[in-house]
XYZ file of C-alpha atoms in Angstrom:
735
model
C 82.312 -133.331 322.828
C 85.948 -133.319 323.935
C 86.612 -130.445 321.548
C 83.586 -128.394 322.531
C 84.452 -128.686 326.204
C 87.908 -127.263 325.587
C 87.491 -125.009 322.586
C 85.364 -122.534 324.493
C 88.307 -121.281 326.577
C 86.620 -123.187 329.344
C 87.324 -120.722 332.130
C 87.153 -117.483 330.162
C 83.521 -116.574 330.860
C 84.193 -117.587 334.452
C 87.268 -115.318 334.563
C 85.464 -112.345 333.023
C 82.792 -112.616 335.710
C 85.535 -112.556 338.322
C 87.641 -109.735 336.847
C 85.164 -107.463 335.061
C 82.114 -108.012 337.259
C 83.870 -108.418 340.600
C 82.260 -111.787 341.324
C 84.793 -113.784 343.314
C 83.227 -117.162 342.518
C 82.527 -116.431 338.854
C 79.885 -118.790 337.467
C 79.421 -120.234 340.946
C 78.666 -116.837 342.496
C 75.263 -116.585 344.177
C 75.227 -112.827 344.788
C 71.885 -111.134 344.239
C 71.282 -107.939 342.270
C 71.058 -106.117 345.594
C 74.461 -107.462 346.636
C 76.007 -106.080 343.447
C 74.256 -102.740 343.780
C 75.858 -102.289 347.186
C 79.246 -102.483 345.455
C 78.246 -100.196 342.577
C 75.500 -97.636 343.100
C 75.237 -96.987 339.344
C 74.064 -100.536 338.630
C 70.540 -100.544 337.208
C 68.312 -103.381 338.348
C 66.038 -104.778 335.593
C 62.334 -104.123 335.934
C 60.187 -107.066 336.982
C 62.516 -108.930 339.349
C 62.987 -108.996 343.101
C 66.606 -107.801 343.472
C 66.842 -109.105 347.063
C 66.129 -112.672 345.935
C 67.111 -112.966 342.270
C 70.704 -114.212 341.751
C 72.694 -112.054 339.364
C 74.330 -114.942 337.476
C 71.587 -116.586 335.410
C 72.953 -118.877 332.683
C 71.373 -119.774 329.338
C 72.465 -121.989 326.437
C 69.933 -121.142 323.685
C 70.921 -124.018 321.374
C 72.163 -126.615 323.809
C 72.145 -129.791 321.704
C 73.166 -132.558 324.094
C 74.106 -130.055 326.842
C 77.877 -130.068 326.339
C 78.187 -126.478 327.541
C 75.884 -127.022 330.519
C 77.993 -129.983 331.579
C 81.107 -127.805 331.404
C 79.392 -125.082 333.453
C 78.483 -127.626 336.120
C 82.081 -128.837 336.128
C 83.498 -125.314 336.516
C 81.030 -124.455 339.293
C 81.718 -127.692 341.144
C 85.501 -127.221 340.934
C 85.156 -123.627 342.115
C 83.082 -124.575 345.154
C 85.358 -127.501 346.062
C 88.411 -125.232 345.828
C 86.698 -122.692 348.055
C 85.698 -125.283 350.637
C 89.162 -126.807 350.688
C 90.620 -123.363 351.273
C 88.259 -123.077 354.226
C 89.508 -126.514 355.420
C 86.086 -128.124 355.083
C 86.180 -131.921 355.356
C 85.303 -134.146 352.385
C 82.031 -135.454 353.908
C 80.996 -131.878 354.715
C 81.869 -130.765 351.158
C 79.558 -133.458 349.739
C 76.825 -132.357 352.127
C 77.217 -128.717 351.129
C 77.246 -129.640 347.422
C 74.011 -131.573 347.839
C 72.513 -128.437 349.368
C 74.027 -126.148 346.704
C 72.644 -128.021 343.670
C 68.889 -127.571 344.294
C 69.294 -124.122 345.865
C 71.936 -122.376 343.775
C 72.816 -124.487 340.721
C 69.704 -125.818 339.003
C 67.631 -122.642 339.526
C 70.315 -120.645 337.647
C 70.903 -123.064 334.753
C 68.701 -122.868 331.625
C 68.830 -124.204 328.087
C 66.672 -124.424 324.960
C 66.736 -127.210 322.390
C 64.552 -127.657 319.311
C 65.083 -131.365 318.582
C 63.556 -134.067 320.753
C 66.466 -136.565 320.700
C 69.239 -134.182 321.890
C 66.746 -132.649 324.343
C 66.227 -136.048 325.996
C 69.977 -136.773 325.968
C 70.685 -133.373 327.515
C 68.467 -134.142 330.511
C 70.153 -137.513 330.927
C 73.673 -136.075 330.701
C 72.967 -133.380 333.293
C 71.731 -136.069 335.669
C 74.812 -138.213 335.054
C 77.117 -135.234 335.540
C 75.525 -134.288 338.851
C 75.877 -137.880 340.014
C 79.533 -137.817 338.983
C 80.101 -134.703 341.123
C 78.700 -136.453 344.196
C 75.086 -135.328 344.184
C 72.884 -138.045 345.641
C 69.743 -136.501 347.103
C 67.527 -136.950 344.049
C 64.508 -137.850 346.170
C 64.583 -134.394 347.765
C 64.358 -132.542 344.429
C 60.905 -131.158 343.760
C 59.414 -130.441 340.336
C 60.640 -126.879 340.583
C 64.230 -128.110 340.883
C 64.328 -129.931 337.548
C 67.023 -129.142 335.005
C 65.608 -126.146 333.143
C 66.195 -127.565 329.657
C 63.180 -126.753 327.492
C 61.986 -128.231 324.213
C 61.586 -125.059 322.166
C 63.006 -122.917 319.380
C 64.947 -120.193 321.175
C 64.387 -117.770 318.291
C 60.606 -117.897 318.637
C 58.924 -115.465 321.052
C 56.636 -116.683 323.871
C 53.453 -118.156 322.436
C 49.876 -118.193 323.599
C 49.123 -121.042 325.979
C 47.808 -124.068 324.064
C 45.308 -126.640 325.295
C 46.882 -130.024 324.629
C 44.446 -132.755 325.806
C 46.289 -135.982 326.472
C 49.670 -134.237 326.422
C 49.802 -132.778 329.917
C 53.610 -132.945 330.146
C 54.035 -131.009 326.891
C 51.470 -128.446 328.014
C 53.413 -127.938 331.251
C 56.645 -127.681 329.251
C 55.131 -125.038 326.966
C 53.814 -123.062 329.934
C 57.181 -123.179 331.715
C 59.171 -122.049 328.682
C 56.726 -119.200 328.048
C 57.221 -117.957 331.590
C 61.000 -118.224 331.187
C 61.045 -116.364 327.868
C 58.809 -113.593 329.181
C 60.266 -113.040 332.623
C 63.803 -114.387 333.026
C 66.712 -111.943 333.019
C 69.801 -113.784 331.794
C 73.280 -112.386 332.382
C 75.419 -115.246 331.012
C 74.647 -116.704 327.577
C 76.869 -119.435 326.176
C 76.869 -122.056 323.452
C 77.620 -123.176 319.913
C 74.578 -122.215 317.803
C 73.891 -123.745 314.380
C 75.384 -122.229 311.224
C 73.056 -122.111 308.223
C 73.194 -119.292 305.696
C 69.957 -120.620 304.161
C 68.120 -120.354 307.448
C 64.676 -121.890 307.844
C 64.064 -119.746 310.928
C 61.943 -117.211 309.058
C 60.431 -115.743 312.222
C 58.966 -112.203 311.870
C 60.016 -111.033 315.344
C 63.549 -112.287 314.756
C 63.755 -110.614 311.343
C 62.733 -107.351 312.997
C 65.493 -107.726 315.586
C 68.013 -108.373 312.806
C 67.160 -104.981 311.268
C 69.439 -103.410 313.893
C 72.397 -105.145 312.242
C 71.473 -103.828 308.774
C 72.289 -100.186 309.497
C 74.955 -97.975 311.017
C 73.818 -94.931 312.972
C 70.425 -95.089 311.312
C 71.783 -95.373 307.751
C 71.060 -98.682 306.003
C 74.138 -100.537 304.772
C 74.203 -100.670 300.980
C 74.245 -104.404 300.297
C 72.431 -106.214 297.512
C 73.056 -109.670 299.031
C 72.046 -109.618 302.671
C 71.579 -113.424 303.031
C 74.832 -114.084 304.998
C 73.589 -111.747 307.738
C 70.514 -113.953 308.129
C 72.613 -117.036 308.968
C 71.310 -118.847 312.049
C 74.439 -118.102 314.075
C 73.899 -114.358 313.496
C 70.324 -114.688 314.711
C 71.446 -116.488 317.857
C 74.034 -113.777 318.513
C 71.317 -111.154 318.009
C 68.986 -113.016 320.374
C 71.747 -113.192 322.985
C 72.436 -109.488 322.461
C 68.731 -108.749 322.939
C 68.571 -110.784 326.152
C 71.621 -109.021 327.615
C 70.016 -105.698 326.663
C 66.932 -106.891 328.503
C 69.047 -107.389 331.630
C 71.175 -104.298 330.955
C 74.409 -106.082 331.812
C 76.023 -109.456 331.186
C 78.279 -111.652 329.065
C 77.962 -113.708 325.868
C 80.394 -116.541 325.118
C 79.876 -118.443 321.860
C 81.623 -120.519 319.223
C 80.417 -119.329 315.814
C 81.293 -119.047 312.160
C 84.116 -116.463 311.922
C 82.812 -114.762 308.773
C 81.242 -111.903 310.740
C 84.699 -110.654 311.781
C 85.561 -109.298 308.319
C 82.658 -109.697 305.878
C 81.375 -106.347 304.515
C 77.750 -107.393 304.923
C 78.340 -107.798 308.696
C 79.675 -104.290 309.299
C 76.376 -103.112 310.819
C 76.487 -106.076 313.190
C 80.073 -105.283 314.181
C 79.229 -101.616 314.706
C 76.211 -102.426 316.874
C 78.064 -104.916 319.078
C 81.251 -102.856 319.434
C 79.266 -99.765 320.473
C 77.838 -101.629 323.489
C 80.190 -104.496 324.368
C 83.822 -105.179 325.005
C 84.934 -108.175 322.971
C 87.632 -110.858 323.113
C 87.997 -112.828 319.870
C 89.917 -116.057 319.334
C 89.931 -116.820 315.603
C 90.506 -120.519 314.961
C 90.371 -120.198 311.142
C 90.253 -123.508 309.214
C 87.983 -122.024 306.540
C 87.565 -124.414 303.606
C 86.125 -121.653 301.408
C 89.259 -119.535 301.871
C 91.583 -122.435 301.146
C 92.871 -122.776 304.738
C 92.955 -126.621 304.838
C 94.924 -126.721 301.582
C 97.571 -124.604 303.338
C 97.680 -126.910 306.368
C 95.313 -124.795 308.509
C 92.659 -127.351 309.427
C 89.366 -126.823 311.210
C 88.863 -127.872 314.814
C 85.477 -129.300 313.820
C 84.553 -131.460 310.848
C 82.903 -128.544 309.045
C 83.821 -126.223 306.176
C 83.266 -122.712 307.638
C 86.066 -121.285 309.753
C 85.195 -120.767 313.413
C 85.980 -118.354 316.199
C 85.279 -117.980 319.891
C 83.590 -114.710 320.774
C 83.343 -113.277 324.275
C 81.187 -110.137 324.534
C 80.587 -108.443 327.861
C 79.067 -105.326 329.326
C 79.910 -104.804 332.996
C 79.157 -102.188 335.629
C 82.881 -101.707 336.266
C 83.928 -100.769 332.693
C 82.397 -97.737 331.007
C 84.428 -97.909 327.773
C 84.489 -100.793 325.288
C 87.590 -102.575 324.033
C 88.282 -105.199 321.388
C 91.087 -107.754 321.514
C 91.910 -110.374 318.898
C 94.017 -113.511 318.928
C 94.263 -116.399 316.492
C 95.460 -119.957 316.108
C 96.580 -121.395 312.777
C 97.991 -124.716 311.716
C 96.995 -128.377 311.993
C 94.039 -129.392 314.116
C 96.262 -131.201 316.589
C 98.405 -128.109 317.254
C 95.356 -125.939 317.797
C 93.872 -128.430 320.211
C 97.129 -128.706 322.152
C 97.359 -124.920 322.433
C 93.751 -124.661 323.599
C 94.093 -127.386 326.192
C 97.408 -126.128 327.581
C 97.018 -122.369 327.398
C 93.378 -121.679 326.661
C 94.217 -118.734 324.412
C 96.844 -117.118 322.198
C 98.575 -113.727 322.593
C 96.063 -110.913 322.108
C 96.240 -107.718 320.073
C 94.152 -104.641 320.624
C 91.989 -103.807 317.604
C 90.648 -100.428 316.539
C 87.934 -100.974 313.901
C 88.115 -98.319 311.189
C 85.423 -97.210 308.748
C 84.055 -98.039 306.350
C 84.215 -101.800 307.073
C 84.893 -101.713 310.852
C 86.534 -105.152 310.696
C 87.520 -106.982 313.866
C 90.955 -108.279 312.861
C 94.151 -106.285 313.450
C 95.545 -106.815 309.940
C 92.468 -105.099 308.499
C 91.646 -102.569 311.195
C 94.691 -100.505 312.008
C 95.728 -99.160 308.616
C 94.668 -95.501 308.396
C 96.799 -95.258 305.274
C 94.739 -97.754 303.257
C 91.483 -96.418 304.691
C 92.381 -92.988 303.281
C 92.567 -94.341 299.736
C 89.647 -94.053 297.315
C 87.397 -97.070 296.821
C 86.644 -98.285 293.310
C 82.958 -97.682 294.099
C 83.737 -94.032 294.851
C 85.504 -93.670 291.513
C 82.772 -95.107 289.286
C 79.103 -94.161 289.349
C 77.864 -97.524 288.065
C 79.263 -100.999 288.611
C 77.390 -104.287 288.894
C 77.909 -107.996 288.353
C 78.607 -109.142 284.830
C 76.110 -110.945 282.634
C 74.741 -114.375 283.600
C 73.048 -116.318 280.796
C 71.578 -119.148 282.864
C 72.306 -121.361 279.836
C 75.975 -120.908 278.915
C 76.067 -124.093 276.839
C 73.442 -122.562 274.541
C 73.803 -118.786 274.858
C 77.616 -118.722 274.595
C 79.009 -119.851 271.226
C 82.485 -120.205 269.732
C 81.668 -118.130 266.675
C 79.161 -115.612 265.352
C 77.856 -118.065 262.771
C 77.394 -120.738 265.438
C 75.393 -118.311 267.585
C 73.346 -117.183 264.592
C 72.392 -120.800 263.839
C 71.256 -121.417 267.412
C 69.051 -118.343 267.659
C 67.667 -119.004 264.179
C 66.421 -122.323 265.564
C 65.234 -120.594 268.738
C 63.068 -118.098 266.857
C 61.836 -120.537 264.215
C 58.124 -120.849 264.984
C 58.016 -124.155 263.127
C 60.365 -125.698 265.690
C 58.367 -127.247 268.571
C 59.573 -126.493 272.102
C 60.257 -130.146 272.800
C 62.528 -130.480 269.776
C 64.604 -127.502 270.967
C 64.727 -128.840 274.523
C 66.162 -132.161 273.352
C 68.492 -130.718 270.705
C 70.035 -128.054 272.971
C 69.294 -129.426 276.475
C 67.039 -126.494 277.362
C 65.268 -127.357 280.606
C 63.449 -124.446 282.249
C 64.884 -123.065 285.481
C 64.009 -120.295 287.888
C 65.969 -117.735 285.850
C 65.631 -119.069 282.294
C 62.378 -120.102 280.609
C 62.291 -121.312 276.997
C 58.951 -119.622 276.276
C 60.385 -116.236 277.259
C 63.623 -116.798 275.340
C 61.680 -117.557 272.128
C 59.668 -114.333 272.291
C 62.008 -111.602 270.907
C 62.788 -112.636 267.335
C 66.125 -112.422 265.510
C 67.919 -109.074 265.287
C 71.401 -109.393 263.731
C 72.646 -106.344 265.670
C 72.243 -108.319 268.888
C 74.783 -110.961 267.839
C 77.732 -109.567 269.808
C 81.123 -110.713 271.149
C 81.289 -111.470 274.868
C 84.357 -111.585 277.099
C 83.816 -115.014 278.628
C 87.195 -115.658 280.263
C 90.546 -113.786 280.148
C 91.581 -113.426 276.491
C 88.659 -115.673 275.578
C 86.128 -113.798 273.421
C 83.073 -115.758 272.320
C 79.625 -114.813 270.966
C 76.151 -114.392 272.411
C 72.730 -113.116 271.455
C 72.370 -110.093 273.679
C 68.675 -109.779 274.482
C 67.260 -109.486 277.987
C 64.700 -112.270 277.412
C 67.440 -114.711 276.386
C 69.605 -114.215 279.480
C 68.919 -114.913 283.133
C 70.629 -111.668 284.103
C 71.919 -109.512 281.211
C 72.972 -106.682 283.586
C 72.142 -104.070 280.978
C 73.335 -101.124 283.091
C 76.944 -102.176 282.552
C 76.708 -104.274 279.412
C 74.646 -101.962 277.188
C 77.456 -99.369 277.350
C 79.933 -102.007 276.148
C 78.256 -101.856 272.743
C 79.684 -98.346 272.382
C 82.629 -98.363 270.024
C 86.022 -98.372 271.811
C 84.532 -98.435 275.307
C 86.372 -100.181 278.139
C 85.332 -101.663 281.458
C 87.298 -102.546 284.581
C 86.470 -105.962 286.047
C 87.197 -106.668 289.720
C 85.355 -108.729 292.358
C 84.300 -107.381 295.707
C 85.807 -110.184 297.769
C 88.185 -113.101 297.352
C 87.504 -116.678 298.337
C 91.078 -117.834 298.930
C 93.743 -116.895 296.382
C 95.892 -113.752 296.610
C 94.629 -110.767 294.649
C 95.201 -111.167 290.927
C 91.565 -110.458 290.168
C 91.640 -107.571 287.755
C 91.072 -107.449 284.013
C 89.855 -105.068 281.328
C 87.201 -105.751 278.732
C 85.955 -103.987 275.620
C 82.904 -106.228 275.114
C 79.799 -107.407 276.885
C 81.185 -109.253 279.924
C 80.217 -112.492 281.650
C 80.159 -112.568 285.472
C 82.773 -115.340 285.760
C 85.320 -113.613 283.536
C 87.806 -113.493 286.435
C 86.666 -116.429 288.553
C 83.939 -119.059 288.552
C 83.729 -118.927 292.342
C 80.467 -117.274 293.403
C 82.164 -115.032 295.945
C 84.612 -113.792 293.303
C 82.078 -112.966 290.581
C 83.383 -109.865 288.869
C 81.763 -106.458 288.947
C 81.929 -104.511 285.700
C 82.752 -100.777 285.815
C 82.441 -99.211 282.332
C 84.521 -96.185 281.415
C 81.550 -94.677 279.568
C 77.786 -95.035 280.028
C 74.955 -94.530 277.602
C 73.520 -91.039 277.997
C 69.915 -92.314 277.761
C 68.089 -95.615 277.885
C 67.161 -95.510 274.211
C 70.579 -94.602 272.845
C 71.809 -98.167 272.270
C 73.996 -98.319 269.120
C 73.948 -94.529 268.687
C 77.332 -94.009 270.274
C 76.094 -91.390 272.723
C 77.927 -91.666 276.022
C 78.987 -89.981 279.206
C 81.840 -90.725 281.591
C 81.116 -93.235 284.342
C 83.869 -91.751 286.510
C 82.456 -89.625 289.303
C 83.143 -85.927 289.007
C 84.199 -85.827 292.676
C 86.930 -88.364 291.940
C 88.152 -86.503 288.858
C 88.291 -83.246 290.845
C 90.322 -84.923 293.607
C 92.592 -86.485 290.992
C 93.161 -83.127 289.306
C 93.994 -81.569 292.666
C 96.377 -84.410 293.544
C 98.263 -83.900 290.290
C 99.031 -80.425 291.592
C 98.832 -78.418 288.381
C 95.380 -76.945 288.777
C 93.752 -75.797 285.551
C 96.963 -76.375 283.570
C 96.492 -80.145 283.663
C 93.188 -81.972 283.845
C 93.414 -85.761 283.525
C 90.981 -87.218 281.013
C 88.656 -90.095 281.965
C 90.798 -92.403 279.824
C 93.982 -91.385 281.672
C 92.271 -91.833 285.041
C 91.135 -95.317 283.995
C 94.666 -96.168 282.865
C 96.155 -94.924 286.166
C 93.723 -97.086 288.154
C 94.575 -100.143 286.063
C 98.306 -99.632 286.585
C 97.947 -99.426 290.378
C 95.914 -102.633 290.436
C 98.762 -104.397 288.601
C 101.446 -103.213 291.019
C 102.925 -106.327 292.711
C 103.850 -104.248 295.778
C 100.311 -102.888 296.037
C 98.899 -106.417 295.881
C 101.354 -107.604 298.517
C 101.100 -104.648 300.928
C 97.316 -104.647 300.995
C 96.670 -108.363 300.462
C 94.420 -108.749 303.498
C 92.331 -105.711 302.596
C 91.878 -106.869 299.016
C 90.277 -110.090 300.261
C 87.318 -108.452 301.983
C 86.109 -105.539 299.874
C 86.545 -103.592 296.655
C 90.086 -102.272 296.155
C 90.935 -98.832 297.487
C 93.558 -96.889 295.541
C 95.790 -93.932 296.394
C 95.795 -90.625 294.544
C 99.140 -89.693 292.952
C 101.560 -87.454 294.809
C 102.212 -85.387 291.655
C 101.373 -85.160 287.958
C 104.627 -86.806 286.846
C 103.850 -89.991 288.761
C 100.306 -89.917 287.405
C 101.454 -89.600 283.794
C 104.047 -92.368 284.127
C 101.551 -94.796 285.665
C 98.793 -93.854 283.210
C 101.175 -94.622 280.350
C 101.987 -98.046 281.786
C 98.293 -98.659 282.438
C 97.539 -97.793 278.794
C 100.158 -100.319 277.670
C 98.603 -102.994 279.889
C 95.131 -102.274 278.525
C 96.380 -102.581 274.944
C 97.933 -105.927 275.833
C 94.863 -107.273 277.625
C 92.555 -106.307 274.773
C 95.156 -107.702 272.328
C 95.133 -104.387 270.466
C 98.922 -104.058 270.272
C 99.992 -107.711 270.027
C 101.081 -108.589 266.501
C 101.539 -112.083 265.125
C 105.076 -111.275 263.963
C 106.078 -110.584 267.589
C 105.417 -114.175 268.649
C 107.824 -115.723 271.132
C 106.455 -119.261 270.688
C 106.599 -121.816 267.920
C 104.295 -124.718 267.170
C 105.651 -128.232 267.284
C 103.949 -131.438 266.189
C 100.761 -132.090 264.220
C 98.522 -129.024 264.403
C 95.592 -131.112 263.145
C 95.386 -132.914 266.466
C 92.632 -132.022 268.945
C 93.382 -130.646 272.401
C 93.631 -133.667 274.669
C 95.577 -133.000 277.874
C 97.182 -129.657 278.718
C 100.527 -129.701 280.561
C 103.818 -127.814 280.757
C 107.399 -129.079 280.634
C 110.716 -127.709 279.374
C 109.316 -124.311 278.388
C 106.646 -125.997 276.289
C 102.862 -126.130 276.693
C 101.748 -129.549 275.498
C 98.185 -130.262 274.423
C 98.272 -134.051 274.062
C 99.021 -136.909 276.462
C 102.171 -138.033 274.653
C 103.565 -134.452 274.601
C 104.134 -134.401 270.854
C 102.016 -131.378 269.975
C 102.339 -127.988 271.656
C 103.738 -124.472 271.956
C 107.495 -124.128 272.445
C 108.888 -121.038 274.193
C 106.487 -120.561 277.117
C 108.512 -119.676 280.216
C 107.466 -121.047 283.593
C 106.473 -117.625 284.961
C 104.215 -117.107 281.928
C 102.674 -120.573 282.347
C 101.986 -119.912 286.039
C 100.641 -116.380 285.555
C 97.132 -116.038 286.908
C 94.337 -113.617 286.239
C 91.820 -114.144 288.988
C 91.284 -117.836 289.642
C 92.612 -118.894 286.230
C 96.100 -119.861 285.107
C 95.465 -118.301 281.717
C 97.812 -120.332 279.490
C 96.256 -123.516 280.830
C 92.639 -122.348 281.120
C 92.297 -121.125 277.533
C 93.415 -124.490 276.127
C 91.545 -126.670 278.643
C 88.306 -124.950 277.670
C 88.963 -126.199 274.121
C 89.409 -129.843 275.076
C 88.489 -132.219 272.222
C 88.488 -129.331 269.732
C 91.005 -128.932 266.921
C 92.852 -125.636 267.048
C 92.368 -123.562 263.916
C 95.079 -121.389 262.456
C 93.359 -118.387 264.068
C 93.240 -120.232 267.423
C 96.968 -120.917 267.292
C 97.747 -117.326 266.404
C 95.456 -116.090 269.188
C 97.142 -118.327 271.769
C 100.558 -117.085 270.691
C 99.315 -113.537 271.223
C 98.158 -114.486 274.725
C 101.665 -115.726 275.566
C 103.166 -112.442 274.334
C 100.583 -110.424 276.282
C 101.298 -112.271 279.529
C 105.066 -112.065 279.093
C 104.800 -108.313 278.522
C 102.369 -107.965 281.458
C 104.953 -109.477 283.799
C 107.548 -107.007 282.512
C 105.204 -104.023 282.851
C 104.221 -105.014 286.409
C 107.881 -104.755 287.335
C 108.058 -101.366 285.588
C 105.070 -100.114 287.576
C 106.792 -100.865 290.884
C 110.014 -99.346 289.582
C 108.255 -96.062 288.732
C 106.571 -95.965 292.145
C 109.909 -96.608 293.882
C 111.539 -93.796 291.896
C 108.874 -91.423 293.194
C 109.225 -92.397 296.852
C 107.788 -95.918 297.115
C 104.754 -96.951 299.160
C 103.143 -94.832 300.514
C 105.480 -91.864 299.989
C 104.936 -91.631 296.237
C 101.259 -90.969 296.867
C 101.703 -88.189 299.406
C 101.651 -84.657 298.079
C 104.853 -82.640 298.575
C 104.587 -80.167 301.450
C-alpha cells in the first residue's frame, strides 16, 4: 500500500488537471461542464447530462482492490481544500465544518470504483470510511443512501446487464441496479488505478474483444501478428476500457500503473498508434522486468512481481489541440527508485517521436531515422517462420541416423501395442502430439534427415508432419534441397544482447538459437521449393524478394554491369549481422523486432562484406574446418564420460577432477555466445553422462576452430566497414 500510494506520482493527475485543464483545485475542483464551457467555447458537452449541475471532475478506479487509489484521491482533495481555506484565513473549526459539508456534496458524489472480488470490495468500503474519519469527517448520521461510497461489486469490463430479480437478496439487487445506471449514464473524466496483469486473461467478454479490435490495426490496416495474445492481457483491456470511457466523455485523463511491455512490444503498435493519435502521454518507466534480466543486473521491481512496470498518464484537454509524448525512467535497486519517487515524484523527461513501423514509446527506439531507413529481414525474404517443434524431442530427436531408424521402426511396427511404446519411450499424448497420429505414416527411409538442433549440434529426426507437433514445412521442406542455406534469427530478445544469428543447411529446430520462448528462431531459407510436390527433386526458387534484390543492385551503383546473386546477398546480410559495431549501435532496436540492415554504399563494400559473410557461413556449417587445423589437444582418458563441464587455464574440462579435457581453448572462445548459448559449454553439457567418440572429439575441436575464426572475422567485418566510412557513412551512396 505504501508503494502504491507513492508510485503513482501522487500529484501528477492532480497537476495535469490544474495545468492542462485550467482547474485551479485539480481533483478537488467542483466546476460544472457549463463553468468550463464559459472558459472555452469549443468544449463539447457530452450528450445525456445536465451541464449546469454535473461536475466536470468525475473519478473512477475500475479495478480498485482495497481502494488504495481512492484513499490517495481523498487525501489529495482534503489537502487541497485545507490549503485553500488556510490561504483564505479560515479558522480550524470552520475548516472542519466546511469539510463536513464538502464530503457529501462534492466528494462522494464524484468518487466511483469497481471491484470484482467480495473481500477487497468490503475492505474498500471500510477503508474509505476510516480515511474520511481520519480527515475529520464526523457527520455520518446526515449521510443518506445516495451519499454512500460509490464502490460497486462488479467486473468493470462487463457491459451493463439486464436487471435481475434476486428474491431474498435485496441489497445485491440494489447494487446491480446502481452499477447498471452508473455504467450506462456516468461520464467519467478522471480514470486511475493499477489494473491486473494477466496475459492468459479469463475476461473473454465479447463486447470487450470488439473494443480491443481498435488496437489490432493501424489506419484501418490489420497488424500482421501471428501471436496476438499479449494484446489481450487484462491490463490492456482496462486501458482500452478507460480509453473508451474518456471517448464517451470526449475529454479527460487516465493515470495507471501497468505492465510496461506495451511501450515497445511489436504486437502493441496498433495500441500505441491509437492512443498517441488522441492523447498526450507522460510515461515513467520503472523497469524491473524479470523476463529481460533486469533484476540480475541490479534493476529490481518496485512490486514483488516479474513483469516490469510503468506509470502512464494519458490526457486529452480542451486547451491542447496537439498531442505530445514524454518519457522518463528509473533504474536501479528498489530502494533507490522508491526514494526518488517519494522525494521528486518523477525523473527528467525526454520528448519522444514514435517512428514507423513499430511506433515505440521510448526515446532510444523512437528517434533513429537512420535505423528506420534500413531494410527489415522480413522485407528481404518472402518466407520466414518459426523452426520445427517436435513436441517430443526426447523421442523425435536422436543422436544418430541408426538410433532414429530404430525408434521409428518400433513406432511403425503394428505388432507393438501402444502401451508398450508409451512405457518404453515415455510417449504420453499432449495437445500437439498424439501417438495414434504419429504411428499412421509408415517408414520411409528418405525422411530420416539431419536436423540442426543447437549451434554446431546436428542430430537426426524422422521428418513427417504426423510425427511432429509443428514441422513448419514452409521453411523446412526447402532445407532438403541440396546445398540450401537458411538464416536463423528471432524476432525479439528476452534479455541478453544480440548474438542471436546463425546459419543452417538442414531442417531446423525452433530453439536452435535459444530455448526461451520469446527468442524462438525464425528460419529464412535462401531457396524455396518451386511447387508443393517437388520435395527431393531439387527444384527451387530464390526466397529473396525481387524488390530487395533490385534495391541492392541499385545501391551497388553499377547498374546492369553488376547484379548480386542471391547467394552474395545472403552472405552480405550474414556479415552485417556479425558486425560487433552493428550489434552495439542498434542494441535496443534488436531487442524488440527483426533486425533491419543497411544497403551498401557501393559495390566494393558489398563484395568485401559478402566475402567475409561467405567465410562465416563456411565456418558455421563446418564446411571449411579441417581436422588438421585444430588448435586444441586432448588431455586425459578419452574413455571417460562427460561429467561436469568447466573452464580453467585455457582448458575445457569435462570431469569434476579436471583430468580430462580440451587444452588450448582461449577465454574469449569459451565465452563466445550464439544466442542464449555459450557454445563450447552447451555442446558438451548436452552430452552429459555420454562417452565422447573419436568423431565427437574431432567435431568439438572443429567447433573451437570455427569460433576462434568467427571472432577474428567479426573484427575484420568492422575493419572493412571503417575503411569505407564507418557507421553509417559506409552505407550512404556517394553524391
